[in-house]
Short mmCIF file of C-alpha atoms in Angstrom, two decimals:
data_model
loop_
_atom_site.label_atom_id
_atom_site.label_comp_id
_atom_site.label_asym_id
_atom_site.label_seq_id
_atom_site.Cartn_x
_atom_site.Cartn_y
_atom_site.Cartn_z
CA MET A 1 -15.86 4.46 21.10
CA LYS A 2 -15.77 7.04 18.55
CA VAL A 3 -12.62 6.33 16.56
CA GLY A 4 -10.58 8.08 14.16
CA ILE A 5 -7.84 7.26 11.84
CA LEU A 6 -5.39 9.47 10.95
CA THR A 7 -3.28 8.63 7.16
CA HIS A 8 -3.01 8.29 3.89
CA HIS A 9 -7.25 7.84 2.07
CA ASN A 10 -6.95 11.25 0.13
CA ILE A 11 -3.95 10.38 -2.82
CA LYS A 12 -5.83 7.57 -4.65
CA ASN A 13 -3.16 5.54 -4.76
CA TYR A 14 -4.19 1.52 -4.24
CA GLY A 15 -2.45 0.32 -1.56
CA ALA A 16 -3.25 3.88 0.37
CA TYR A 17 -6.86 3.54 0.06
CA LEU A 18 -6.94 -0.11 0.58
CA GLN A 19 -5.13 0.20 3.71
CA ALA A 20 -7.23 2.82 5.25
CA TYR A 21 -10.63 1.20 4.15
CA ALA A 22 -9.13 -2.21 5.69
CA LEU A 23 -8.16 -0.20 9.21
CA PHE A 24 -11.46 0.72 8.83
CA LYS A 25 -13.27 -2.16 8.45
CA ILE A 26 -11.20 -4.36 11.36
CA ILE A 27 -11.53 -1.16 14.13
CA GLU A 28 -15.67 -1.23 12.86
CA GLU A 29 -15.92 -5.34 13.54
CA LEU A 30 -13.99 -4.43 17.09
CA GLY A 31 -17.22 -2.57 17.96
CA HIS A 32 -16.41 0.88 17.79
CA ASP A 33 -18.15 4.42 15.89
CA VAL A 34 -14.99 4.50 13.25
CA VAL A 35 -14.20 7.41 11.16
CA ILE A 36 -11.64 8.30 8.66
CA VAL A 37 -10.32 11.94 9.71
CA ASN A 38 -10.26 13.89 6.54
CA PHE A 39 -6.86 15.24 6.88
CA MET A 40 -6.29 17.57 4.25
CA ASN A 41 -1.89 18.18 2.81
CA ILE A 42 -2.80 20.10 0.45
CA LEU A 43 0.83 19.72 -0.97
CA HIS A 44 0.68 16.28 -0.77
CA MET A 45 -2.52 16.19 -2.55
CA LEU A 46 -1.30 17.83 -5.78
CA ALA A 47 1.52 15.86 -6.26
CA ASN A 48 -0.80 12.70 -6.07
CA TYR A 49 -3.27 13.52 -7.56
CA ARG A 50 -1.04 15.63 -10.87
CA PRO A 51 -0.69 12.06 -12.71
CA PHE A 52 -3.60 11.59 -13.18
CA PHE A 53 -4.22 14.63 -15.31
CA ILE A 54 -0.59 15.90 -16.12
CA ARG A 55 1.16 13.02 -18.49
CA LYS A 56 3.71 12.80 -21.02
CA ILE A 57 2.32 12.76 -24.48
CA ARG A 58 4.19 11.26 -27.73
CA PHE A 59 3.39 12.93 -30.71
CA GLY A 60 3.69 10.23 -33.30
CA LYS A 61 2.60 6.73 -33.74
CA ASN A 62 1.57 6.60 -29.95
CA LEU A 63 -0.31 9.62 -30.02
CA MET A 64 -3.92 7.52 -29.86
CA MET A 65 -2.26 5.62 -27.11
CA ASP A 66 -1.55 8.01 -25.08
CA LEU A 67 -5.14 10.20 -25.70
CA ARG A 68 -6.44 6.55 -24.69
CA SER A 69 -4.22 6.29 -21.44
CA TYR A 70 -5.47 9.98 -20.64
CA LEU A 71 -8.86 9.56 -21.00
CA GLN A 72 -8.21 6.10 -18.94
CA GLY A 73 -6.18 7.83 -15.93
CA TYR A 74 -9.23 10.55 -15.80
CA GLY A 75 -11.55 7.31 -15.21
CA GLN A 76 -9.30 6.35 -12.83
CA PHE A 77 -9.32 9.50 -10.77
CA VAL A 78 -13.15 9.25 -11.09
CA LYS A 79 -13.46 5.57 -10.11
CA PHE A 80 -11.16 6.40 -7.09
CA SER A 81 -13.79 9.35 -5.93
CA ALA A 82 -16.20 6.93 -5.93
CA ALA A 83 -14.58 4.83 -4.00
CA MET A 84 -14.62 7.17 -1.01
CA LYS A 85 -18.36 6.91 -0.55
CA HIS A 86 -17.48 3.81 1.24
CA LEU A 87 -15.44 5.67 3.82
CA SER A 88 -16.97 7.67 6.74
CA LEU A 89 -15.37 10.92 6.44
CA THR A 90 -14.98 13.95 8.66
CA HIS A 91 -15.67 17.15 7.44
CA PRO A 92 -12.46 18.86 5.97
CA VAL A 93 -9.61 19.85 8.29
CA PHE A 94 -6.65 21.53 8.46
CA ASN A 95 -4.51 21.48 11.68
CA ALA A 96 -4.64 19.65 15.26
CA SER A 97 -6.72 22.16 17.04
CA GLN A 98 -9.49 21.28 13.95
CA ILE A 99 -8.55 17.55 14.66
CA ASN A 100 -9.15 18.18 18.60
CA ALA A 101 -12.75 19.93 18.28
CA LEU A 102 -13.71 16.22 16.53
CA GLY A 103 -14.74 14.74 19.68
CA LEU A 104 -12.94 11.43 19.13
CA ASP A 105 -12.59 9.38 21.85
CA ALA A 106 -9.20 7.29 20.52
CA LEU A 107 -7.27 8.71 17.89
CA VAL A 108 -5.38 5.54 15.39
CA VAL A 109 -2.46 6.85 13.28
CA GLY A 110 -1.61 4.88 10.03
CA SER A 111 -0.83 2.67 8.72
CA ASP A 112 1.11 4.15 4.79
CA GLU A 113 4.36 5.72 5.36
CA VAL A 114 2.28 8.66 7.30
CA TRP A 115 5.91 8.90 9.39
CA ASN A 116 8.02 8.93 6.26
CA PHE A 117 9.67 12.91 7.28
CA ARG A 118 11.32 12.64 4.28
CA ASP A 119 8.15 12.66 1.26
CA LYS A 120 5.90 14.97 0.37
CA GLY A 121 2.98 13.53 2.89
CA TYR A 122 4.88 14.51 5.67
CA HIS A 123 3.28 16.90 8.23
CA PRO A 124 3.64 17.69 12.38
CA VAL A 125 0.20 16.54 12.85
CA LYS A 126 0.83 12.91 12.21
CA PHE A 127 3.62 12.43 14.11
CA GLY A 128 1.12 13.64 17.04
CA VAL A 129 2.37 17.18 17.41
CA GLY A 130 -0.73 19.48 18.78
CA ILE A 131 -2.96 16.69 19.03
CA ASP A 132 -4.98 16.09 22.25
CA VAL A 133 -7.34 13.44 22.71
CA PRO A 134 -8.11 10.60 25.69
CA ILE A 135 -6.19 7.51 23.68
CA LEU A 136 -3.51 8.62 20.71
CA ILE A 137 -2.03 5.27 19.43
CA SER A 138 -0.34 4.24 15.73
CA TYR A 139 -0.80 0.84 13.98
CA ALA A 140 1.72 0.13 11.84
CA ALA A 141 2.87 3.46 10.94
CA GLY A 142 5.07 3.52 8.13
CA THR A 143 8.60 5.32 7.89
CA GLY A 144 9.57 4.23 3.96
CA SER A 145 13.01 6.14 2.84
CA VAL A 146 13.87 6.85 6.36
CA MET A 147 16.87 5.07 7.70
CA PRO A 148 18.67 4.62 10.89
CA GLY A 149 21.11 7.53 11.54
CA ASP A 150 18.96 10.08 9.82
CA ARG A 151 17.94 13.44 11.35
CA PHE A 152 14.31 14.35 12.08
CA PRO A 153 12.37 17.35 12.47
CA GLU A 154 13.21 17.97 16.22
CA ASN A 155 9.11 18.62 17.09
CA ILE A 156 8.15 15.47 16.42
CA LEU A 157 9.20 14.31 19.58
CA GLU A 158 7.19 16.62 21.59
CA GLY A 159 4.20 14.93 19.46
CA LEU A 160 5.58 11.14 19.76
CA ARG A 161 5.73 11.37 23.52
CA ARG A 162 1.61 11.70 23.28
CA PHE A 163 1.62 8.07 22.07
CA LYS A 164 0.10 5.28 24.79
CA GLY A 165 0.91 2.35 21.83
CA LEU A 166 3.50 2.04 19.20
CA SER A 167 3.84 -0.15 16.35
CA VAL A 168 4.95 0.07 13.43
CA ARG A 169 4.52 -1.80 9.50
CA GLU A 170 8.33 -1.91 9.00
CA CYS A 171 11.71 -2.79 10.22
CA ASN A 172 13.40 0.64 10.18
CA GLY A 173 10.46 1.52 11.71
CA VAL A 174 11.38 -0.04 15.02
CA LYS A 175 14.45 1.56 14.37
CA PHE A 176 13.56 5.15 14.05
CA ILE A 177 11.46 4.52 17.35
CA GLN A 178 14.43 3.14 19.15
CA GLU A 179 16.62 5.80 18.53
CA VAL A 180 14.26 8.49 19.12
CA LEU A 181 12.08 7.69 22.08
CA GLY A 182 14.59 4.79 23.52
CA ILE A 183 11.51 1.80 23.41
CA THR A 184 10.76 -0.22 21.27
CA PRO A 185 7.70 -0.31 19.48
CA LYS A 186 5.36 -3.64 18.58
CA LEU A 187 5.92 -4.83 14.89
CA VAL A 188 2.33 -5.43 13.47
CA LEU A 189 0.82 -6.02 9.98
CA ASP A 190 -0.69 -3.57 7.45
CA PRO A 191 -4.49 -3.95 7.64
CA THR A 192 -4.51 -5.15 4.33
CA LEU A 193 -3.29 -8.29 5.67
CA ILE A 194 -5.81 -8.72 8.15
CA TYR A 195 -9.01 -7.58 7.20
CA ASP A 196 -10.76 -10.26 4.45
CA PHE A 197 -11.87 -8.83 1.15
CA GLU A 198 -13.41 -11.45 -0.04
CA LEU A 199 -16.61 -10.00 2.56
CA GLU A 200 -16.65 -6.98 -0.35
CA ASN A 201 -18.20 -9.68 -3.54
CA ARG A 202 -16.32 -8.06 -6.11
CA PHE A 203 -13.98 -10.16 -7.71
CA SER A 204 -15.42 -11.57 -10.53
CA PRO A 205 -12.71 -12.71 -13.14
CA MET A 206 -12.19 -10.55 -15.77
CA PHE A 207 -10.50 -12.29 -18.08
CA THR A 208 -11.09 -16.17 -19.37
CA LYS A 209 -7.41 -16.80 -19.79
CA GLU A 210 -4.63 -17.04 -17.48
CA TYR A 211 -1.96 -13.86 -17.41
CA ILE A 212 1.15 -12.39 -16.02
CA LEU A 213 -0.14 -9.43 -13.58
CA VAL A 214 2.43 -6.35 -13.24
CA TYR A 215 2.09 -3.65 -11.06
CA TYR A 216 4.64 -0.57 -10.84
CA CYS A 217 7.30 -2.76 -12.02
CA LYS A 218 10.95 -0.47 -14.04
CA LEU A 219 12.03 -3.19 -15.62
CA SER A 220 14.55 -3.14 -18.12
CA HIS A 221 14.63 -4.14 -22.48
CA ASP A 222 15.68 -7.64 -21.24
CA TYR A 223 13.68 -8.29 -18.76
CA GLN A 224 10.53 -7.06 -20.39
CA LYS A 225 11.70 -9.74 -24.18
CA ALA A 226 12.02 -12.28 -21.30
CA VAL A 227 8.47 -11.86 -19.72
CA ARG A 228 7.04 -11.92 -23.01
CA ASP A 229 9.36 -14.80 -24.31
CA TYR A 230 7.95 -16.72 -21.29
CA ALA A 231 4.58 -15.68 -21.79
CA LYS A 232 4.34 -16.60 -25.42
CA LYS A 233 6.00 -19.82 -24.14
CA HIS A 234 3.32 -20.70 -21.73
CA ASP A 235 0.27 -19.44 -23.48
CA LEU A 236 -0.50 -16.22 -21.28
CA ILE A 237 -1.10 -12.55 -21.41
CA ILE A 238 0.83 -9.25 -19.76
CA VAL A 239 -1.57 -7.53 -18.29
CA GLY A 240 -0.89 -4.04 -16.07
CA ALA A 241 -3.13 -3.14 -13.19
CA GLY A 242 -3.70 0.08 -12.72
CA CYS A 243 -0.45 1.20 -15.02
CA SER A 244 0.01 1.32 -18.43
CA ASP A 245 3.11 0.30 -21.04
CA LEU A 246 3.47 -0.48 -24.46
CA TRP A 247 5.50 -4.15 -23.88
CA PHE A 248 1.92 -5.16 -21.72
CA ASP A 249 -0.89 -6.87 -23.81
CA LYS A 250 -3.51 -5.08 -21.79
CA SER A 251 -3.45 -2.45 -19.60
CA LEU A 252 -5.82 -1.38 -17.27
CA ILE A 253 -5.88 1.94 -15.60
CA ASN A 254 -9.54 2.30 -15.27
CA ILE A 255 -10.07 0.32 -12.29
CA ASP A 256 -11.47 0.72 -9.04
CA PRO A 257 -9.66 -0.05 -6.18
CA PHE A 258 -11.58 -3.75 -5.29
CA GLU A 259 -10.92 -4.58 -9.03
CA TRP A 260 -7.53 -3.90 -8.81
CA VAL A 261 -7.92 -6.55 -5.60
CA GLY A 262 -9.32 -8.98 -7.96
CA LEU A 263 -6.86 -8.98 -10.63
CA PHE A 264 -4.12 -9.78 -7.97
CA ARG A 265 -6.39 -12.97 -6.61
CA ASN A 266 -7.51 -14.42 -9.98
CA ALA A 267 -3.53 -13.70 -11.64
CA LYS A 268 -0.91 -16.76 -12.48
CA ILE A 269 2.18 -14.78 -11.75
CA VAL A 270 2.19 -11.13 -10.20
CA LEU A 271 5.38 -9.03 -10.72
CA THR A 272 5.48 -5.72 -9.11
CA GLY A 273 8.04 -3.06 -7.82
CA THR A 274 5.98 -2.00 -4.14
CA PHE A 275 5.02 -2.95 -0.97
CA HIS A 276 1.35 -3.59 -1.11
CA GLY A 277 1.92 -5.28 -4.78
CA THR A 278 3.69 -7.95 -2.61
CA VAL A 279 1.56 -7.60 -0.16
CA PHE A 280 -1.49 -8.95 -2.45
CA ALA A 281 0.34 -10.92 -4.63
CA SER A 282 1.46 -12.92 -1.35
CA LYS A 283 -2.14 -12.64 0.41
CA TYR A 284 -3.84 -13.95 -2.44
CA ARG A 285 -0.69 -17.05 -2.58
CA ARG A 286 -0.25 -15.86 -6.19
CA ASN A 287 3.90 -17.40 -7.43
CA PHE A 288 5.72 -13.95 -7.47
CA ILE A 289 8.92 -11.48 -7.41
CA SER A 290 9.16 -8.55 -6.18
CA TYR A 291 11.65 -6.44 -7.87
CA PRO A 292 11.29 -2.76 -6.25
CA THR A 293 13.99 0.03 -7.69
CA SER A 294 13.72 2.84 -5.34
CA VAL A 295 15.13 3.18 -1.28
CA ASN A 296 11.75 3.56 -0.50
CA ARG A 297 10.13 0.38 -1.91
CA MET A 298 12.82 -1.68 -1.57
CA ASN A 299 13.20 -0.62 2.61
CA LYS A 300 8.84 -1.75 2.81
CA VAL A 301 9.00 -4.76 0.46
CA GLN A 302 12.52 -6.17 2.01
CA SER A 303 10.56 -5.51 5.74
CA TYR A 304 7.82 -7.16 4.74
CA LEU A 305 9.09 -10.34 3.67
CA ARG A 306 11.68 -10.64 5.92
CA GLN A 307 8.83 -11.29 8.61
CA ILE A 308 6.89 -13.71 6.39
CA GLY A 309 9.99 -15.60 5.37
CA LEU A 310 9.79 -15.08 1.69
CA GLU A 311 13.15 -12.89 1.27
CA ASP A 312 14.09 -14.95 -1.82
CA ARG A 313 10.92 -13.71 -3.95
CA MET A 314 13.48 -10.20 -5.06
CA ILE A 315 16.57 -12.17 -4.85
CA PHE A 316 18.05 -12.31 -8.29
CA HIS A 317 20.72 -10.93 -10.21
CA SER A 318 20.35 -11.79 -14.10
CA VAL A 319 17.82 -11.75 -16.60
CA GLU A 320 18.18 -15.97 -16.30
CA GLU A 321 17.92 -16.05 -12.63
CA PHE A 322 14.58 -14.30 -12.71
CA VAL A 323 13.53 -16.35 -15.72
CA ALA A 324 14.48 -19.34 -13.14
CA LEU A 325 12.57 -17.83 -10.28
CA LEU A 326 9.49 -17.24 -12.41
CA ASP A 327 8.79 -20.84 -12.44
CA THR A 328 10.12 -21.61 -8.71
CA PRO A 329 6.56 -22.24 -6.71
CA VAL A 330 6.59 -19.79 -3.51
CA ASP A 331 6.80 -21.94 -0.65
CA TYR A 332 3.51 -20.85 1.58
CA ARG A 333 4.38 -22.83 4.19
CA LEU A 334 5.98 -20.42 6.59
CA PHE A 335 4.03 -17.79 5.55
CA GLU A 336 0.99 -19.53 6.47
CA SER A 337 2.03 -19.66 10.37
CA CYS A 338 3.64 -16.47 9.94
CA LEU A 339 0.42 -15.10 9.09
CA LEU A 340 -1.72 -16.51 11.57
CA ARG A 341 0.78 -15.62 14.72
CA GLN A 342 1.39 -12.12 13.47
CA ARG A 343 -2.48 -11.47 12.72
CA GLU A 344 -3.38 -12.64 16.07
CA SER A 345 -0.59 -10.20 17.80
CA SER A 346 -1.89 -7.36 15.48
CA ILE A 347 -5.37 -7.48 16.45
CA LYS A 348 -4.77 -8.16 20.17
CA PHE A 349 -2.79 -4.50 20.02
CA LEU A 350 -5.84 -2.42 18.39
CA LYS A 351 -8.31 -4.64 21.35
CA ASP A 352 -5.63 -3.79 24.19
CA TYR A 353 -5.62 -0.43 23.65
CA LEU A 354 -9.44 0.57 22.19
CA THR A 355 -10.64 -0.83 25.11
CA GLN A 356 -8.89 1.38 27.62
CA VAL A 357 -11.63 3.72 29.55
#
């Protein structure tokens, strides 16, 4: 079948790109002709492209560092743009009618925060409004900052009723569909947990010295100092993955999504405040701490850690407990069994709906 994927593929975010790529490859491996629907939500694109080109310049002793960061940010944008060639994109489309005209046999909506109607990325078409294809399903649709009881746009009901199969990525997504439609959707894994990125063969070590990897983890000064002291004590360096800060030893901004994956694969310890940072830390069985600081990220990370039995990796109440967690190896035994079971169930969901005629 000709299968389209409607997701957040063009917002230049590592997790967003990698989930789109992984789902593309998974459905392709099931034997289908797959395309990424090149849907253009202009406001969402502008909001996500902005950090590449508009950065705060601090005149003074940090001026050269800021200028270097700006140039690296542009290089990062170029690398993201080059990575798009690995996705089979349709021509740009701007509405449901243009999506319908693509002649798809099936459309898969997801994953990522396609169902976060509180976010800049909201658009009714992602809820199926106006979509007319033979098979319409969602896969690991994320709801992000949406909370149970939130008032939702009324027009999305029309679209959600068009779906033949519904699956979500977070527990709040289950509750959302239960409230809206009165049915329970399937809870499935993010596609990055199913796809084997080792097939890409792109992961040469970038450092000879062991390192603590940091990815968008907003730590206070006390926590930063504790991490630096810990790194010094254990002869580690601190590396920023696609982000920069003055307390890092190395800030790697100008990297593509696959180089980003390699940094997680080879890290000694991972500190992250994001969903996909947590996913890739656990995927490669790293010792990690999750420290999300926004409602959006807390919803996603908590749900994921609960699914795999690793809630303790974000539970601490002081700097001392934080440092103690750095020294506490992750027990991946439950994770292994949970991942195997949920992986089989998630792939079965796709097979069941993408083999209908």
